[in-house]
Amino acid sequence: MPASAVCTKPEDLVESLSSLDTSARLKALRDVKNQIIGNKTKKLSYIKLGAVPRVVEILASDTDIPLLVQSAAAVGSFACGTDAGVKAVLDSGVLPHLLRMLSNGNNKVVEASARSLKMIFQSTLAPKNDMFQGRRIDLILALLNSGNENVSEVAASVLARCCETSEHQKALADAGCLQSLVFLLSGSPKRKEAALDALAALTRGNPDTSAALAATGAVSTIIRTMKDKSPRARLLACMCLSNIGRACHNNYQQEWDIRKSILSTVGKLIDENGQVGEEAPGVLADLVANNEELQKTAFDFNIIERLAEAQCSIAMALGHESEGVRIAACACIKSISRSVKNLRTTLTDERLVWPLFRLLNDPSPAVQASALSAVSNVVLDFTPHKAVFFQCGGVSQLIQLALSMEPMLRLNAVWALRNLLYLADMSVKEKVMRELTVSTLVDLVCDSEEMVQEQALAFVRNLVYGSVASVQQIFAADAAILHAVERQLCVATRPEICTQALYVLSNVAAGNEYHKDAVMDFVAPALTGDRSVSILIKFLLDMSNPQLRVAAVWCISNLSFPESPGVGTRVARLRDAGIQLQLQKMFDDPCTDVKDRVKTTMEQFLCTDQMTSNTGQSVSCRLHPSAALTLSHSSWRSVLAARRKLYCCSNGAANRDAKVKLRAAPWSCGVVGSTMIIYLGGLHVPLSYSGLSIVSTMLSSDCGLDPQVKAISLVVLQSAELCGAVWLIESSIRQFDTRLTCMSFDQMLSGRRGCLLAAVIALSSVILSALAKPGTSVYLENNHYDPALKELLASGGVSLCATVAVCCGITPLLEEFVYRGFVLTSLAAYASPPWAIITSSLIFSLVHFKAPEETLWRDQLVSLAHLVMTEQPRAEVGKAALWRAGDTVGHQRCVAYVEGLGCLLLLCSQLLHKEGKNKRTY
Amino acid sequence: MGKGESSSKKIVSREEWERKLAEVKIRKEDMNKLVMNFLVTEGYVDAAEKFQHESGTSPEVDLGSITDRMAVRKAVQCGNVEDAIEKVNDLNPEILDTNPQLFFHLQQQRLIELIRSGKLEEALEFAQEELAPRGEENHSFLEELERTVALLAFEDTSNCPVGDLLDFSQRQKTASELNAAILTSQSHEKDPKLPSLLKMLIWSQNQLDEKVSYPRINDIVAARLEDPVT
């Protein structure tokens, strides 16, 4: 009876492995082998004691058959089950010896060595490429044809493990491996499995070898194997068939019958326990992956039930305890969800979606990454799962994962978020941004991984796509995101990243004037010298990637989009930056997409040039006659009415204009509010002569002042109000534009604090005026100013002139400037055009609150109707001129004032003319 | 008899049944294969040799491997587990290396044999050395391990709650498991085909009972046809 393992010390055993006495060596070897088989701890301890090199030494130098068999078996056992063992065995250089043993005359030696090889090649550490050096593979092929079942089985399974690249596959197929393997299919179950395994490896993703296998006529045998008793054999058969099916399309109908049965076989195999159950979802994923036709035809053939059956299995697999199964199930869903049809039909099953979402919390990062990639397909816009996803807090989970340290997780999480925002509506975007925060997004844009950067930029691209409000999001927190994107554009080298960043800019440039200007400042900086070269030129010149050029041209195209107010300036700046010159060179770009875009953009450039020259002419030639006309019609009452009419008219014009393109709003919401309150409280109430004002009460009362003094003071007061308003609004623009944070007054103006301050000023001015004049409160009930103005008009030349100047010049300009240029413009940026106009009208009428018979509502309705009847050209002229008057942000500010004033007067007179025809009196 | 439901059933008379049975042709070779399969799987080497000689049926496996398998089985049945392990490893080292459960059961049997022969200290040492690490690797083994080690706690092992482990049936169980593993490694079915054929016979008779009244086989051993119930 052999010595008990417990009695002999391992150290001694290892010593005697190198004993000179053959029988002692054999005994020690047997003991070691018997101890380590099935015993991981023993294996590791013997590896530590250095047993492996000694065992290999026996294999290398001995010739005694039992010794060789035992040592080969021991090597195999060391290599079985632990990576440390495989490493130790490979380090000892056993591979050449084992391969040499394969040509040994003794069957037992060959069998034992082959088995050891199989053990080694079951590990991922195995040197797979080494097997393709020299004549080694021929040896294995020779073993394939061996009469010994065990040997040929081992050879087949070694082949299955070795064969990884398409070169391997080709080399093996050329060596006639396929025929030998097909022959093995008729052998014992084990041999059949090994042969199928090898065939699956040989044909994986390789159309050539797949076709070659089909040509051997083995397909019918493999199809029969799909009904084999062993689940593993069924699975491997399905693998082979799906490989063949992808490579060859011969007999359509028959092929589909086979595919159907593959599908159902694999679906059932998912229920199997162990390795087969783990691998089956992977095979299923492989089967339906990238084959829309297969999926579609599968549906046409009404095998939805079968898929649904598989789905239940997938759902179960999602909750499987094995990590591999969960990963494979996720991959399967990902593949199925590549088809929109599947997304909308099969994948609507909640049993599938909920477990998938839950897997985002999986402890294993590999599962999480796999689940994320499936989720990113599932949350696309047209799926019904978006709501479900929000319900179960998926967004915050994604954001958590986007902060992960694991690059794969970060990448997939950002990808999923990006898909979530694809064509999403504003509420979704806001929800996501609230949770993600601007600073996190900036971090992701500047991530250390380039792939993450690309996806983060794509996320931003989807974020800013669409309405003006969407674009506005990138300007949150001092436009930190935009700056990050711009930085990436300057430093990034990968074309994919630059493309995404350019599309972000392009989407921003589709926003309003302010957004366009922000992009302009980056693309063609105005401040850094007159002939600076735009950064876009770099991308336009990039010939490596047409996508990059398309994106860059898109960006320019959006910037030069006609029918937006500032387009003239922008086009000029782009031209200065050398972009037009570059675009002209690109008329014959090799990529048609680029060519088309360039053509459109150049047309826009030309169109803009024509438009600016036209409007310039029309305004300048009308300036003088208009002044003359106005002076001849100078009844103050009619002028007032006409002014109101004009106001409405310009509103209407704005309405139509706004439909074409939303106006720029260089003011933030808070600034608009606070500025308006300061204006009303600080300027309008004390200084204006109509409505809710102090001057009006002063004018009406018999204070003993000379009418001429009153008239002159009216001029002075109105001019003061105008100057004050201009200064106020200008300063608020400047504050927003240059972001002066050190200036205390500007700081107070901005945000909620500014609003509060403004409210306090307004309130105190009203209280002060009430204190100064106890009768102030009475003015609300009486219509004071009419008789007062009448009196002024009636009392002599100077006062008449002054009053007319006030009524026809200063006041209209002031009101257009404030309500049209400032209030309406600001509102238009935050609300839809009709609402902006209604709201601004409301504000106007509230401020100019008067007796019922003169309510502005009626006037506005009448004049809106009137506007509809007005001929188009005149409205156009009025519109253009008024825009310029209102557009105080423009560069030629002074010119705009003068021109605006002239056009205003012109329009007044024209409308007065119509008024006379309509016989309407006030 | 005379029940309402029987009247709706079709009745097949004994003569008709036998005539139909006689119409089914079964090849002699198939029957021989079935017998050979039984002999080989159950390990009756001598009988298999004789049967091969007389009927000319090929056993499809190397009869030598049956001898080896039987030697292993016998070793376990005699309580000589260590010897059995060595023999299995010589036969195919893969069997125990890739089947942790079988390996554990063999080691467990070894512990039981040590306890049975009263080598308690050795048993304790063995349990710590060999079995404890297996329990760590796979927690499902722990319960069985506890049960086995509990044997050490009883003076009168024949009368303790885990005494069944010392039964011959435990050895038989381990031996069968090992036998099945060897058979699988040799690409051979674990069970003979004959018992599953009998199962199928009983199942089909039960199915048929619902529709037809016919001469049933009630006594499987004698395979005698009973008269149909009318």
PDB file of C-alpha atoms in Angstrom, chain A residues 93-278:
ATOM      1  CA  GLY A  93       9.343  25.742 -20.314  1.00  0.00           C
ATOM      2  CA  VAL A  94       7.287  22.579 -20.493  1.00  0.00           C
ATOM      3  CA  LEU A  95       5.570  23.333 -23.772  1.00  0.00           C
ATOM      4  CA  PRO A  96       8.281  22.070 -26.162  1.00  0.00           C
ATOM      5  CA  HIS A  97       8.665  18.886 -24.134  1.00  0.00           C
ATOM      6  CA  LEU A  98       4.951  18.184 -24.104  1.00  0.00           C
ATOM      7  CA  LEU A  99       4.789  18.753 -27.827  1.00  0.00           C
ATOM      8  CA  ARG A 100       7.738  16.419 -28.313  1.00  0.00           C
ATOM      9  CA  MET A 101       5.954  13.772 -26.272  1.00  0.00           C
ATOM     10  CA  LEU A 102       3.039  13.924 -28.690  1.00  0.00           C
ATOM     11  CA  SER A 103       5.160  12.061 -31.210  1.00  0.00           C
ATOM     12  CA  ASN A 104       6.219   9.456 -28.640  1.00  0.00           C
ATOM     13  CA  GLY A 105       5.627   5.860 -29.648  1.00  0.00           C
ATOM     14  CA  ASN A 106       3.759   4.968 -26.506  1.00  0.00           C
ATOM     15  CA  ASN A 107       0.056   5.631 -26.556  1.00  0.00           C
ATOM     16  CA  LYS A 108      -0.197   6.335 -22.852  1.00  0.00           C
ATOM     17  CA  VAL A 109       2.500   8.970 -22.987  1.00  0.00           C
ATOM     18  CA  VAL A 110       0.815  10.640 -25.932  1.00  0.00           C
ATOM     19  CA  GLU A 111      -2.534  10.590 -24.188  1.00  0.00           C
ATOM     20  CA  ALA A 112      -1.169  12.040 -20.955  1.00  0.00           C
ATOM     21  CA  SER A 113       0.749  14.814 -22.737  1.00  0.00           C
ATOM     22  CA  ALA A 114      -2.228  15.716 -24.883  1.00  0.00           C
ATOM     23  CA  ARG A 115      -4.378  15.945 -21.785  1.00  0.00           C
ATOM     24  CA  SER A 116      -1.849  18.237 -20.113  1.00  0.00           C
ATOM     25  CA  LEU A 117      -1.799  20.452 -23.166  1.00  0.00           C
ATOM     26  CA  LYS A 118      -5.571  20.673 -23.018  1.00  0.00           C
ATOM     27  CA  MET A 119      -5.382  21.758 -19.386  1.00  0.00           C
ATOM     28  CA  ILE A 120      -2.831  24.442 -20.210  1.00  0.00           C
ATOM     29  CA  PHE A 121      -4.892  25.741 -23.088  1.00  0.00           C
ATOM     30  CA  GLN A 122      -8.038  26.001 -21.022  1.00  0.00           C
ATOM     31  CA  SER A 123      -6.386  28.939 -19.289  1.00  0.00           C
ATOM     32  CA  THR A 124      -6.304  32.410 -20.768  1.00  0.00           C
ATOM     33  CA  LEU A 125      -2.584  32.565 -20.004  1.00  0.00           C
ATOM     34  CA  ALA A 126      -1.763  29.970 -22.627  1.00  0.00           C
ATOM     35  CA  PRO A 127       0.663  31.159 -25.318  1.00  0.00           C
ATOM     36  CA  LYS A 128      -1.760  30.791 -28.185  1.00  0.00           C
ATOM     37  CA  ASN A 129       0.455  32.376 -30.791  1.00  0.00           C
ATOM     38  CA  ASP A 130       3.333  30.041 -29.949  1.00  0.00           C
ATOM     39  CA  MET A 131       1.303  27.166 -31.284  1.00  0.00           C
ATOM     40  CA  PHE A 132       1.412  28.604 -34.762  1.00  0.00           C
ATOM     41  CA  GLN A 133       5.189  28.649 -34.904  1.00  0.00           C
ATOM     42  CA  GLY A 134       7.048  26.108 -36.941  1.00  0.00           C
ATOM     43  CA  ARG A 135       5.629  22.640 -37.233  1.00  0.00           C
ATOM     44  CA  ARG A 136       3.785  22.625 -33.934  1.00  0.00           C
ATOM     45  CA  ILE A 137       0.373  22.963 -35.423  1.00  0.00           C
ATOM     46  CA  ASP A 138       1.097  20.078 -37.777  1.00  0.00           C
ATOM     47  CA  LEU A 139       1.690  17.910 -34.753  1.00  0.00           C
ATOM     48  CA  ILE A 140      -1.682  18.803 -33.332  1.00  0.00           C
ATOM     49  CA  LEU A 141      -3.285  18.182 -36.710  1.00  0.00           C
ATOM     50  CA  ALA A 142      -1.668  14.784 -36.840  1.00  0.00           C
ATOM     51  CA  LEU A 143      -3.175  14.036 -33.452  1.00  0.00           C
ATOM     52  CA  LEU A 144      -6.595  15.014 -34.745  1.00  0.00           C
ATOM     53  CA  ASN A 145      -6.434  12.048 -37.058  1.00  0.00           C
ATOM     54  CA  SER A 146      -5.211   9.751 -34.312  1.00  0.00           C
ATOM     55  CA  GLY A 147      -7.123   6.538 -33.787  1.00  0.00           C
ATOM     56  CA  ASN A 148      -7.182   7.126 -30.047  1.00  0.00           C
ATOM     57  CA  GLU A 149     -10.427   8.867 -29.180  1.00  0.00           C
ATOM     58  CA  ASN A 150      -8.990  10.692 -26.212  1.00  0.00           C
ATOM     59  CA  VAL A 151      -6.057  12.031 -28.181  1.00  0.00           C
ATOM     60  CA  SER A 152      -8.136  13.364 -31.030  1.00  0.00           C
ATOM     61  CA  GLU A 153     -10.570  14.930 -28.592  1.00  0.00           C
ATOM     62  CA  VAL A 154      -7.748  16.670 -26.769  1.00  0.00           C
ATOM     63  CA  ALA A 155      -6.275  17.865 -30.053  1.00  0.00           C
ATOM     64  CA  ALA A 156      -9.607  19.347 -31.091  1.00  0.00           C
ATOM     65  CA  SER A 157     -10.102  21.175 -27.823  1.00  0.00           C
ATOM     66  CA  VAL A 158      -6.540  22.566 -27.948  1.00  0.00           C
ATOM     67  CA  LEU A 159      -7.298  23.822 -31.438  1.00  0.00           C
ATOM     68  CA  ALA A 160     -10.520  25.416 -30.193  1.00  0.00           C
ATOM     69  CA  ARG A 161      -8.588  27.332 -27.591  1.00  0.00           C
ATOM     70  CA  CYS A 162      -5.638  28.338 -29.793  1.00  0.00           C
ATOM     71  CA  CYS A 163      -7.571  29.636 -32.708  1.00  0.00           C
ATOM     72  CA  GLU A 164      -8.213  33.325 -32.062  1.00  0.00           C
ATOM     73  CA  THR A 165      -7.339  35.528 -34.999  1.00  0.00           C
ATOM     74  CA  SER A 166      -8.424  35.264 -38.593  1.00  0.00           C
ATOM     75  CA  GLU A 167      -4.811  34.368 -39.496  1.00  0.00           C
ATOM     76  CA  HIS A 168      -5.049  31.384 -37.181  1.00  0.00           C
ATOM     77  CA  GLN A 169      -8.338  30.394 -38.726  1.00  0.00           C
ATOM     78  CA  LYS A 170      -6.944  30.666 -42.212  1.00  0.00           C
ATOM     79  CA  ALA A 171      -3.778  28.742 -41.362  1.00  0.00           C
ATOM     80  CA  LEU A 172      -5.762  25.915 -39.820  1.00  0.00           C
ATOM     81  CA  ALA A 173      -8.301  25.769 -42.616  1.00  0.00           C
ATOM     82  CA  ASP A 174      -5.499  25.691 -45.187  1.00  0.00           C
ATOM     83  CA  ALA A 175      -3.883  22.831 -43.314  1.00  0.00           C
ATOM     84  CA  GLY A 176      -7.004  20.766 -43.881  1.00  0.00           C
ATOM     85  CA  CYS A 177      -8.155  21.001 -40.340  1.00  0.00           C
ATOM     86  CA  LEU A 178     -11.826  21.343 -41.239  1.00  0.00           C
ATOM     87  CA  GLN A 179     -12.071  17.939 -42.873  1.00  0.00           C
ATOM     88  CA  SER A 180     -10.457  16.225 -39.918  1.00  0.00           C
ATOM     89  CA  LEU A 181     -12.784  17.974 -37.516  1.00  0.00           C
ATOM     90  CA  VAL A 182     -15.845  17.111 -39.569  1.00  0.00           C
ATOM     91  CA  PHE A 183     -14.733  13.510 -39.470  1.00  0.00           C
ATOM     92  CA  LEU A 184     -14.562  13.693 -35.677  1.00  0.00           C
ATOM     93  CA  LEU A 185     -18.213  14.772 -35.557  1.00  0.00           C
ATOM     94  CA  SER A 186     -19.229  11.156 -36.005  1.00  0.00           C
ATOM     95  CA  GLY A 187     -17.310   9.991 -32.968  1.00  0.00           C
ATOM     96  CA  SER A 188     -18.204   9.707 -29.317  1.00  0.00           C
ATOM     97  CA  PRO A 189     -20.115  12.543 -27.610  1.00  0.00           C
ATOM     98  CA  LYS A 190     -16.996  14.017 -26.035  1.00  0.00           C
ATOM     99  CA  ARG A 191     -15.103  14.002 -29.269  1.00  0.00           C
ATOM    100  CA  LYS A 192     -18.088  15.489 -31.037  1.00  0.00           C
ATOM    101  CA  GLU A 193     -18.256  18.354 -28.563  1.00  0.00           C
ATOM    102  CA  ALA A 194     -14.559  19.047 -28.874  1.00  0.00           C
ATOM    103  CA  ALA A 195     -14.787  18.979 -32.669  1.00  0.00           C
ATOM    104  CA  LEU A 196     -17.781  21.334 -32.671  1.00  0.00           C
ATOM    105  CA  ASP A 197     -15.953  23.630 -30.283  1.00  0.00           C
ATOM    106  CA  ALA A 198     -12.987  23.749 -32.632  1.00  0.00           C
ATOM    107  CA  LEU A 199     -15.231  24.280 -35.656  1.00  0.00           C
ATOM    108  CA  ALA A 200     -17.019  27.139 -33.927  1.00  0.00           C
ATOM    109  CA  ALA A 201     -13.652  28.724 -33.119  1.00  0.00           C
ATOM    110  CA  LEU A 202     -12.450  28.249 -36.688  1.00  0.00           C
ATOM    111  CA  THR A 203     -15.504  29.856 -38.246  1.00  0.00           C
ATOM    112  CA  ARG A 204     -16.094  32.620 -35.693  1.00  0.00           C
ATOM    113  CA  GLY A 205     -16.514  35.866 -37.588  1.00  0.00           C
ATOM    114  CA  ASN A 206     -14.739  34.477 -40.626  1.00  0.00           C
ATOM    115  CA  PRO A 207     -16.802  34.177 -43.828  1.00  0.00           C
ATOM    116  CA  ASP A 208     -14.056  32.305 -45.682  1.00  0.00           C
ATOM    117  CA  THR A 209     -13.659  29.450 -43.227  1.00  0.00           C
ATOM    118  CA  SER A 210     -17.433  29.384 -42.695  1.00  0.00           C
ATOM    119  CA  ALA A 211     -17.970  28.933 -46.398  1.00  0.00           C
ATOM    120  CA  ALA A 212     -15.273  26.286 -46.471  1.00  0.00           C
ATOM    121  CA  LEU A 213     -17.019  24.409 -43.662  1.00  0.00           C
ATOM    122  CA  ALA A 214     -20.328  24.605 -45.497  1.00  0.00           C
ATOM    123  CA  ALA A 215     -18.589  23.235 -48.561  1.00  0.00           C
ATOM    124  CA  THR A 216     -17.468  20.117 -46.682  1.00  0.00           C
ATOM    125  CA  GLY A 217     -21.103  19.083 -46.486  1.00  0.00           C
ATOM    126  CA  ALA A 218     -21.038  18.877 -42.724  1.00  0.00           C
ATOM    127  CA  VAL A 219     -23.967  21.241 -42.306  1.00  0.00           C
ATOM    128  CA  SER A 220     -26.578  18.508 -42.193  1.00  0.00           C
ATOM    129  CA  THR A 221     -24.602  16.666 -39.511  1.00  0.00           C
ATOM    130  CA  ILE A 222     -24.341  19.843 -37.480  1.00  0.00           C
ATOM    131  CA  ILE A 223     -28.054  20.516 -37.905  1.00  0.00           C
ATOM    132  CA  ARG A 224     -28.741  17.046 -36.541  1.00  0.00           C
ATOM    133  CA  THR A 225     -26.502  17.833 -33.605  1.00  0.00           C
ATOM    134  CA  MET A 226     -28.896  20.625 -32.668  1.00  0.00           C
ATOM    135  CA  LYS A 227     -31.102  17.835 -31.333  1.00  0.00           C
ATOM    136  CA  ASP A 228     -28.252  16.165 -29.479  1.00  0.00           C
ATOM    137  CA  LYS A 229     -28.720  14.929 -25.957  1.00  0.00           C
ATOM    138  CA  SER A 230     -25.901  17.018 -24.586  1.00  0.00           C
ATOM    139  CA  PRO A 231     -26.821  20.692 -24.151  1.00  0.00           C
ATOM    140  CA  ARG A 232     -23.247  21.713 -24.784  1.00  0.00           C
ATOM    141  CA  ALA A 233     -23.229  19.946 -28.120  1.00  0.00           C
ATOM    142  CA  ARG A 234     -26.494  21.713 -29.036  1.00  0.00           C
ATOM    143  CA  LEU A 235     -25.073  25.080 -28.124  1.00  0.00           C
ATOM    144  CA  LEU A 236     -21.856  24.523 -30.054  1.00  0.00           C
ATOM    145  CA  ALA A 237     -23.822  23.342 -33.060  1.00  0.00           C
ATOM    146  CA  CYS A 238     -25.865  26.540 -32.933  1.00  0.00           C
ATOM    147  CA  MET A 239     -22.654  28.553 -32.773  1.00  0.00           C
ATOM    148  CA  CYS A 240     -21.268  26.831 -35.865  1.00  0.00           C
ATOM    149  CA  LEU A 241     -24.515  27.232 -37.755  1.00  0.00           C
ATOM    150  CA  SER A 242     -24.869  30.875 -36.913  1.00  0.00           C
ATOM    151  CA  ASN A 243     -21.326  31.436 -38.165  1.00  0.00           C
ATOM    152  CA  ILE A 244     -22.074  29.595 -41.374  1.00  0.00           C
ATOM    153  CA  GLY A 245     -25.397  31.375 -41.752  1.00  0.00           C
ATOM    154  CA  ARG A 246     -23.751  34.758 -41.610  1.00  0.00           C
ATOM    155  CA  ALA A 247     -21.254  33.819 -44.282  1.00  0.00           C
ATOM    156  CA  CYS A 248     -23.451  32.187 -46.868  1.00  0.00           C
ATOM    157  CA  HIS A 249     -26.838  32.996 -48.276  1.00  0.00           C
ATOM    158  CA  ASN A 250     -27.773  30.203 -50.578  1.00  0.00           C
ATOM    159  CA  ASN A 251     -31.192  28.705 -50.264  1.00  0.00           C
ATOM    160  CA  TYR A 252     -33.351  31.387 -48.767  1.00  0.00           C
ATOM    161  CA  GLN A 253     -36.342  29.470 -47.484  1.00  0.00           C
ATOM    162  CA  GLN A 254     -34.327  26.579 -46.146  1.00  0.00           C
ATOM    163  CA  GLU A 255     -31.927  28.925 -44.514  1.00  0.00           C
ATOM    164  CA  TRP A 256     -34.686  30.611 -42.593  1.00  0.00           C
ATOM    165  CA  ASP A 257     -36.070  27.324 -41.384  1.00  0.00           C
ATOM    166  CA  ILE A 258     -32.673  26.544 -40.001  1.00  0.00           C
ATOM    167  CA  ARG A 259     -32.333  29.928 -38.440  1.00  0.00           C
ATOM    168  CA  LYS A 260     -35.661  29.591 -36.752  1.00  0.00           C
ATOM    169  CA  SER A 261     -34.635  26.341 -35.178  1.00  0.00           C
ATOM    170  CA  ILE A 262     -31.300  27.801 -34.125  1.00  0.00           C
ATOM    171  CA  LEU A 263     -33.147  30.628 -32.481  1.00  0.00           C
ATOM    172  CA  SER A 264     -35.488  28.361 -30.577  1.00  0.00           C
ATOM    173  CA  THR A 265     -32.726  25.946 -29.613  1.00  0.00           C
ATOM    174  CA  VAL A 266     -30.575  28.719 -28.201  1.00  0.00           C
ATOM    175  CA  GLY A 267     -33.576  30.237 -26.467  1.00  0.00           C
ATOM    176  CA  LYS A 268     -34.224  26.980 -24.683  1.00  0.00           C
ATOM    177  CA  LEU A 269     -30.579  26.506 -23.855  1.00  0.00           C
ATOM    178  CA  ILE A 270     -30.616  29.668 -21.780  1.00  0.00           C
ATOM    179  CA  ASP A 271     -32.537  27.697 -19.171  1.00  0.00           C
ATOM    180  CA  GLU A 272     -29.701  25.193 -18.849  1.00  0.00           C
ATOM    181  CA  ASN A 273     -27.557  25.219 -15.765  1.00  0.00           C
ATOM    182  CA  GLY A 274     -23.853  25.857 -15.655  1.00  0.00           C
ATOM    183  CA  GLN A 275     -21.571  26.904 -18.463  1.00  0.00           C
ATOM    184  CA  VAL A 276     -24.063  26.303 -21.250  1.00  0.00           C
ATOM    185  CA  GLY A 277     -26.612  28.586 -19.638  1.00  0.00           C
ATOM    186  CA  GLU A 278     -23.926  31.203 -19.277  1.00  0.00           C
TER     187      GLU A 278
END
